[in-house]
Tab-separated table of C-alpha atoms in Angstrom:
chain	number	residue	atom	x	y	z
A	1	MET	CA	7.633	41.586	-5.791
A	2	LEU	CA	5.519	44.480	-6.930
A	3	ASP	CA	3.714	41.911	-9.275
A	4	TYR	CA	2.641	40.010	-6.204
A	5	PHE	CA	0.205	42.447	-5.156
A	6	PRO	CA	-3.024	43.787	-6.981
A	7	GLY	CA	-2.196	46.533	-9.650
A	8	LYS	CA	-4.121	49.346	-7.535
A	9	LEU	CA	-1.799	48.687	-4.572
A	10	GLN	CA	1.260	48.795	-6.923
A	11	GLU	CA	0.437	51.915	-8.030
A	12	LEU	CA	-0.623	53.597	-4.733
A	13	TYR	CA	2.291	52.025	-2.336
A	14	PRO	CA	5.149	50.836	-4.544
A	15	ASP	CA	7.660	51.886	-1.673
A	16	GLU	CA	5.577	50.227	1.159
A	17	ILE	CA	5.353	47.060	-0.653
A	18	LEU	CA	9.244	46.986	-1.407
A	19	GLN	CA	9.767	47.331	2.025
A	20	HIS	CA	7.007	44.692	3.118
A	21	PRO	CA	8.455	42.789	6.295
A	22	LEU	CA	7.613	39.880	4.554
A	23	ARG	CA	9.170	40.284	1.463
A	24	LYS	CA	11.897	37.601	1.727
A	25	GLU	CA	9.045	34.962	2.499
A	26	ILE	CA	7.198	36.603	-0.804
A	27	ILE	CA	9.888	36.419	-3.038
A	28	ALA	CA	10.770	32.738	-1.936
A	29	THR	CA	7.313	31.795	-2.577
A	30	LEU	CA	7.248	33.493	-5.883
A	31	LEU	CA	10.438	31.725	-7.296
A	32	SER	CA	9.217	28.464	-5.696
A	33	ASN	CA	5.952	28.748	-7.612
A	34	MET	CA	7.591	29.866	-10.942
A	35	ILE	CA	10.375	27.020	-10.612
A	36	THR	CA	7.500	24.466	-10.178
A	37	ASN	CA	5.358	25.971	-13.049
A	38	ASN	CA	8.288	26.342	-15.509
A	39	ILE	CA	10.773	23.178	-14.916
A	40	GLY	CA	8.432	20.737	-12.557
A	41	ILE	CA	7.604	20.123	-9.072
A	42	GLY	CA	10.529	17.688	-8.557
A	43	PHE	CA	13.322	19.872	-10.001
A	44	GLY	CA	14.333	21.428	-6.466
A	45	TYR	CA	14.836	18.297	-4.924
A	46	ARG	CA	16.275	16.465	-8.022
A	47	ILE	CA	19.138	19.277	-8.454
A	48	ARG	CA	19.977	19.516	-5.006
A	49	GLU	CA	20.705	15.825	-4.875
A	50	GLU	CA	22.617	16.210	-8.162
A	51	THR	CA	24.578	19.378	-7.361
A	52	GLY	CA	24.526	19.630	-3.647
A	53	ALA	CA	23.381	23.091	-4.095
A	54	SER	CA	21.337	25.077	-1.501
A	55	ILE	CA	17.711	26.096	-2.294
A	56	GLU	CA	18.847	29.718	-2.250
A	57	ASN	CA	21.585	29.199	-4.764
A	58	ILE	CA	19.060	26.913	-6.914
A	59	ALA	CA	16.697	29.861	-6.831
A	60	LYS	CA	19.614	32.482	-7.743
A	61	ALA	CA	20.540	30.213	-10.644
A	62	TYR	CA	17.009	29.876	-12.098
A	63	VAL	CA	16.797	33.764	-11.861
A	64	VAL	CA	20.000	34.102	-13.717
A	65	CYS	CA	19.244	31.570	-16.538
A	66	VAL	CA	15.884	33.068	-16.928
A	67	GLU	CA	17.120	36.440	-17.476
A	68	ILE	CA	20.000	35.775	-19.538
A	69	PHE	CA	17.982	33.661	-21.881
A	70	GLU	CA	15.244	35.996	-21.880
A	71	LEU	CA	12.529	33.164	-21.112
A	72	ASN	CA	9.942	35.305	-19.603
A	73	LYS	CA	9.254	36.826	-23.213
A	74	THR	CA	9.534	33.088	-24.692
A	75	TRP	CA	7.018	31.890	-22.094
A	76	HIS	CA	4.679	34.702	-22.386
A	77	ALA	CA	4.495	34.113	-26.213
A	78	LEU	CA	3.684	30.284	-25.759
A	79	GLU	CA	0.943	31.147	-23.310
A	80	GLN	CA	-0.704	33.267	-26.109
A	81	LEU	CA	-0.989	30.169	-28.104
A	82	ASP	CA	-3.429	28.554	-25.850
A	83	ASN	CA	-6.463	27.271	-28.027
A	84	VAL	CA	-4.485	28.400	-30.729
A	85	VAL	CA	-2.231	25.068	-31.158
A	86	GLN	CA	-2.993	21.781	-29.620
A	87	GLU	CA	-2.030	21.301	-25.951
A	88	HIS	CA	0.513	18.655	-26.594
A	89	CYS	CA	2.169	20.828	-28.979
A	90	ARG	CA	2.393	23.803	-26.603
A	91	TYR	CA	3.716	21.368	-24.185
A	92	ASP	CA	6.520	20.170	-26.361
A	93	CYS	CA	7.581	23.799	-26.857
A	94	PHE	CA	7.555	24.293	-23.269
A	95	GLN	CA	9.911	21.180	-22.880
A	96	ALA	CA	12.257	22.242	-25.101
A	97	ILE	CA	12.778	25.556	-23.035
A	98	SER	CA	12.738	23.175	-19.706
A	99	GLY	CA	15.686	21.400	-21.091
A	100	LEU	CA	17.680	24.402	-21.847
A	101	LEU	CA	17.035	25.814	-18.495
A	102	GLU	CA	17.757	22.555	-16.328
A	103	ARG	CA	20.989	22.142	-18.047
A	104	SER	CA	21.943	25.798	-17.623
A	105	ILE	CA	20.970	25.987	-14.178
A	106	SER	CA	23.059	22.792	-13.416
A	107	TRP	CA	26.081	24.373	-14.981
A	108	LEU	CA	26.026	27.504	-12.847
A	109	LEU	CA	25.687	25.303	-9.807
A	110	ARG	CA	28.519	23.262	-10.683
A	111	ASN	CA	30.963	25.908	-11.968
A	112	LYS	CA	30.316	29.097	-9.863
A	113	SER	CA	30.994	29.525	-6.556
A	114	ALA	CA	28.481	29.316	-3.883
A	115	ASP	CA	28.148	33.052	-3.184
A	116	PHE	CA	27.639	34.040	-6.843
A	117	ASP	CA	26.146	37.419	-7.705
A	118	VAL	CA	22.936	37.355	-9.711
A	119	SER	CA	23.452	40.785	-11.246
A	120	HIS	CA	27.145	40.475	-12.055
A	121	LEU	CA	26.557	36.868	-13.887
A	122	ILE	CA	23.432	38.347	-15.780
A	123	GLU	CA	25.914	41.151	-16.886
A	124	LEU	CA	28.437	38.923	-17.708
A	125	TYR	CA	26.559	36.389	-19.870
A	126	GLN	CA	23.591	38.202	-21.229
A	127	SER	CA	25.259	39.852	-24.078
A	128	GLU	CA	27.414	36.787	-24.918
A	129	ILE	CA	24.241	34.490	-25.191
A	130	ARG	CA	22.853	36.920	-27.556
A	131	ILE	CA	25.756	36.756	-29.566
A	132	LEU	CA	25.954	32.885	-29.746
A	133	ARG	CA	22.311	32.607	-30.480
A	134	GLU	CA	23.079	34.314	-33.876
A	135	VAL	CA	26.406	32.346	-34.172
A	136	ILE	CA	25.429	28.951	-33.522
A	137	PRO	CA	22.867	28.278	-36.329
A	138	LYS	CA	25.929	29.152	-38.809
A	139	VAL	CA	28.536	26.978	-37.265
A	140	ILE	CA	26.487	23.659	-36.022
A	141	ILE	CA	27.429	20.920	-38.409
A	142	GLY	CA	26.445	17.175	-38.630
A	143	GLN	CA	23.971	15.700	-36.372
A	144	SER	CA	23.511	18.915	-34.262
A	145	ARG	CA	22.329	20.715	-37.459
A	146	LYS	CA	19.981	18.113	-38.151
A	147	ASN	CA	18.569	18.173	-34.776
A	148	TYR	CA	18.262	21.955	-35.278
A	149	ILE	CA	16.437	21.636	-38.483
A	150	ALA	CA	14.172	19.052	-37.081
A	151	ALA	CA	13.357	21.094	-33.913
A	152	ARG	CA	12.527	24.334	-36.636
A	153	LYS	CA	10.461	22.032	-38.893
A	154	LEU	CA	8.585	20.407	-35.673
A	155	PHE	CA	7.368	23.944	-34.112
A	156	ALA	CA	6.528	25.233	-37.733
A	157	LYS	CA	4.521	21.957	-38.062
A	158	TYR	CA	2.763	22.477	-34.813
A	159	LYS	CA	1.763	25.945	-36.373
A	160	VAL	CA	3.704	28.048	-33.859
A	161	PRO	CA	4.337	31.622	-35.436
A	162	ALA	CA	7.479	31.757	-37.865
A	163	ALA	CA	9.260	34.124	-35.376
A	164	LEU	CA	8.519	31.937	-32.257
A	165	ALA	CA	9.306	28.887	-33.823
A	166	GLN	CA	12.597	30.301	-35.073
A	167	GLU	CA	13.197	31.438	-31.601
A	168	LEU	CA	12.452	28.161	-29.985
A	169	ALA	CA	14.836	26.121	-32.312
A	170	ASP	CA	17.565	28.983	-31.783
A	171	LYS	CA	17.249	28.134	-28.106
A	172	THR	CA	17.491	24.540	-28.169
A	173	THR	CA	21.184	24.734	-29.559
A	174	LEU	CA	22.172	26.921	-26.545
A	175	ALA	CA	22.453	23.989	-23.925
A	176	SER	CA	26.431	24.179	-23.970
A	177	ALA	CA	26.518	27.923	-24.064
A	178	PHE	CA	28.407	28.385	-20.935
A	179	ASP	CA	30.977	26.096	-21.897
A	180	ILE	CA	31.691	28.020	-25.116
A	181	ILE	CA	31.575	31.112	-23.466
A	182	GLU	CA	33.961	30.313	-20.855
A	183	ILE	CA	36.583	28.566	-23.279
A	184	LYS	CA	36.189	31.935	-25.562
A	185	SER	CA	36.739	34.442	-22.547
A	186	LYS	CA	39.823	32.279	-21.317
A	187	LEU	CA	41.485	32.158	-24.745
A	188	ASP	CA	40.535	35.397	-25.970
A	189	SER	CA	38.945	33.632	-29.063
A	190	SER	CA	35.895	35.034	-30.914
A	191	THR	CA	32.484	33.456	-29.927
A	192	GLU	CA	32.224	32.071	-33.623
A	193	ASN	CA	35.433	30.223	-33.891
A	194	THR	CA	35.018	28.844	-30.343
A	195	ALA	CA	31.695	27.639	-31.128
A	196	LYS	CA	32.884	26.233	-34.640
A	197	LEU	CA	35.495	24.020	-33.111
A	198	PHE	CA	33.258	23.067	-30.321
A	199	TYR	CA	30.792	21.777	-32.687
A	200	ALA	CA	33.265	20.321	-34.981
A	201	LEU	CA	35.036	18.278	-32.317
A	202	SER	CA	31.428	16.781	-31.021
A	203	GLU	CA	30.571	15.980	-34.564
A	204	ARG	CA	34.080	14.298	-35.049
A	205	LEU	CA	34.028	12.307	-31.760
A	206	GLN	CA	30.082	11.605	-32.312
A	207	LEU	CA	29.322	13.119	-28.845
A	208	HIS	CA	25.836	13.857	-29.877
A	209	TRP	CA	25.352	10.070	-29.889
A	210	ILE	CA	26.991	9.176	-26.619
A	211	ARG	CA	24.925	12.046	-25.033
A	212	GLY	CA	21.793	10.523	-26.519
A	213	ALA	CA	22.471	7.172	-25.386
A	214	ILE	CA	23.361	8.333	-21.874
A	215	SER	CA	20.136	9.789	-21.821
A	216	GLU	CA	18.138	6.786	-23.073
A	217	THR	CA	19.840	4.360	-20.418
A	218	ILE	CA	17.321	2.854	-17.916
A	219	VAL	CA	17.215	4.378	-14.610
A	220	ARG	CA	15.921	1.670	-12.108
A	221	THR	CA	17.120	3.347	-8.879
A	222	HIS	CA	17.921	6.844	-7.413
A	223	TRP	CA	21.716	5.814	-7.546
A	224	ASN	CA	21.347	5.023	-11.238
A	225	HIS	CA	20.047	8.418	-11.861
A	226	LEU	CA	22.831	10.077	-10.014
A	227	ALA	CA	25.294	7.883	-11.684
A	228	ILE	CA	23.770	8.876	-15.140
A	229	VAL	CA	23.874	12.625	-14.303
A	230	ASN	CA	27.438	12.389	-13.289
A	231	LEU	CA	28.256	10.466	-16.450
A	232	ARG	CA	26.555	13.090	-18.544
A	233	ASN	CA	28.450	15.821	-16.677
A	234	ASP	CA	31.733	14.296	-17.302
A	235	LEU	CA	31.098	14.083	-20.814
A	236	HIS	CA	30.221	17.682	-20.933
A	237	VAL	CA	33.510	18.567	-19.022
A	238	ASN	CA	35.826	16.730	-21.096
A	239	GLN	CA	34.388	18.238	-24.233
A	240	ARG	CA	35.060	21.620	-22.847
A	241	ASN	CA	38.535	20.801	-21.997
A	242	LEU	CA	39.501	19.040	-25.317
A	243	THR	CA	38.004	22.046	-27.245
A	244	GLU	CA	40.025	24.539	-25.055
A	245	MET	CA	43.287	22.564	-25.499
A	246	VAL	CA	42.888	22.261	-29.066
A	247	LEU	CA	41.927	25.842	-29.727
A	248	HIS	CA	44.675	26.948	-27.514
A	249	SER	CA	47.166	25.015	-29.639
A	250	ILE	CA	47.130	27.336	-32.702
A	251	GLU	CA	47.922	31.103	-32.492
A	252	ASN	CA	45.456	32.336	-35.113
A	253	LYS	CA	42.265	31.234	-33.596
A	254	ARG	CA	40.431	31.757	-36.718
A	255	HIS	CA	41.980	28.374	-38.275
A	256	THR	CA	39.889	26.216	-36.390
A	257	THR	CA	40.061	23.479	-39.068
A	258	LYS	CA	43.685	23.468	-39.088
A	259	ALA	CA	43.874	22.986	-35.519
A	260	LEU	CA	41.538	20.175	-35.775
A	261	ASN	CA	43.432	18.318	-38.521
A	262	LEU	CA	46.688	18.962	-36.697
A	263	TRP	CA	45.102	17.193	-33.395
A	264	GLU	CA	43.788	14.438	-35.706
A	265	GLU	CA	47.247	13.847	-37.031
A	266	GLN	CA	48.841	13.847	-33.801
A	267	GLN	CA	46.037	11.394	-32.199
A	268	ALA	CA	45.777	9.212	-35.213
A	269	GLU	CA	46.474	6.224	-33.431
A	270	ALA	CA	44.157	7.138	-30.341
A	271	LEU	CA	41.464	8.081	-32.548
A	272	GLU	CA	41.255	4.912	-34.461
A	273	ARG	CA	40.887	3.116	-31.103
A	274	TYR	CA	38.089	5.481	-30.069
A	275	ASP	CA	36.354	5.301	-33.359
A	276	HIS	CA	36.456	1.233	-33.145
A	277	MET	CA	35.022	1.584	-29.799
A	278	VAL	CA	32.092	3.861	-30.925
A	279	ASN	CA	31.399	1.564	-33.858
A	280	GLU	CA	31.364	-1.489	-31.546
A	281	LEU	CA	28.883	0.572	-29.350
A	282	ASN	CA	26.551	1.538	-31.941
A	283	ALA	CA	26.291	-2.186	-33.159
A	284	LEU	CA	24.843	-3.220	-29.729
A	285	GLN	CA	21.102	-3.894	-29.507
A	286	THR	CA	20.903	-2.611	-25.819
A	287	ILE	CA	23.144	-0.033	-24.442
A	288	ASP	CA	23.607	-0.005	-20.478
A	289	PHE	CA	25.310	2.151	-18.318
A	290	ALA	CA	28.811	0.132	-18.272
A	291	ALA	CA	28.664	0.578	-21.943
A	292	MET	CA	28.431	4.298	-21.746
A	293	SER	CA	30.951	4.430	-19.202
A	294	VAL	CA	33.505	2.979	-21.285
A	295	ALA	CA	32.331	5.661	-23.955
A	296	VAL	CA	33.053	8.652	-21.660
A	297	SER	CA	36.275	7.103	-20.390
A	298	GLU	CA	37.536	6.808	-23.797
A	299	VAL	CA	36.858	10.441	-24.358
A	300	ARG	CA	38.550	11.318	-21.325
A	301	ARG	CA	41.661	9.216	-22.277
A	302	LEU	CA	41.726	11.384	-25.773
A	303	VAL	CA	41.753	14.353	-23.337
A	304	SER	CA	44.614	13.055	-21.204
A	305	LEU	CA	46.532	11.974	-24.253
A	306	THR	CA	46.274	15.422	-25.604
A	307	GLN	CA	47.285	17.090	-22.555
A	308	GLN	CA	50.335	14.582	-22.232
A	309	ALA	CA	51.635	15.423	-25.588
A	310	GLY	CA	51.470	19.089	-25.044
A	311	PHE	CA	49.745	19.659	-28.386
A	312	ASP	CA	50.997	22.600	-30.110
A	313	GLY	CA	49.870	23.476	-33.459
A	314	ASN	CA	51.627	26.988	-33.938
């Protein structure tokens, strides 16, 4: 609110500014401009269509995510690169952050009650996000690690300062942060062990490939877009549920490899069917929405079978 007014007025009349009769309208305008500048002009409309959330809650979720991921600092650092790195390079850096922001805002709007408190969520998640940012580079494997290393190399190639390049690469890994934190909190596991199993399951089931294929599905209509968004969200939910069930099955949460191995043994027949399906999809020249719907339904089937079996690795 204070930043909306000239510096001299901020110094002379801080109390009057905070009590301005149009403060709600001013704050709404500021947030609208920030969302448009940092994510894109169509984001508000798009996220309303995808989640059914109100404009007020979209703005609140935006504030929460910007604070917990400390994005203002990152954006400021990127703005200082104007005339230092090529504009398309800077654009790619901003886009990397926008992807994290969009996914995180969507998660909050889908998973938190409509009357969520901004301050409470910032307090709840900010310290956990800082821990997770340190942990994830240590536990990601397979394609997730390759993507992380590729992002770090790309930012370095763009001549982004080393510390900022590292920060950007780290933040590209945080798209599933809320899911990992929710599982960790529910099962009283450590952040590292939860993240380790989360990414191990993703690699075992080639979920990174499925997510990528969903994103590349051709969108021809508004309804195509909503169907793809819901399919992607369904995949996220099933990955979270499966991770929670497998981690819950073992008493010592440090033994994530043991938990995964026991689950694979129990679901050997279903996994053989699943692997065959993924290999067939990989061989297709063109992957459409129907194919990806089958893939996600098979992930959902694994979750259902695991739940029905009452998987217990103790």
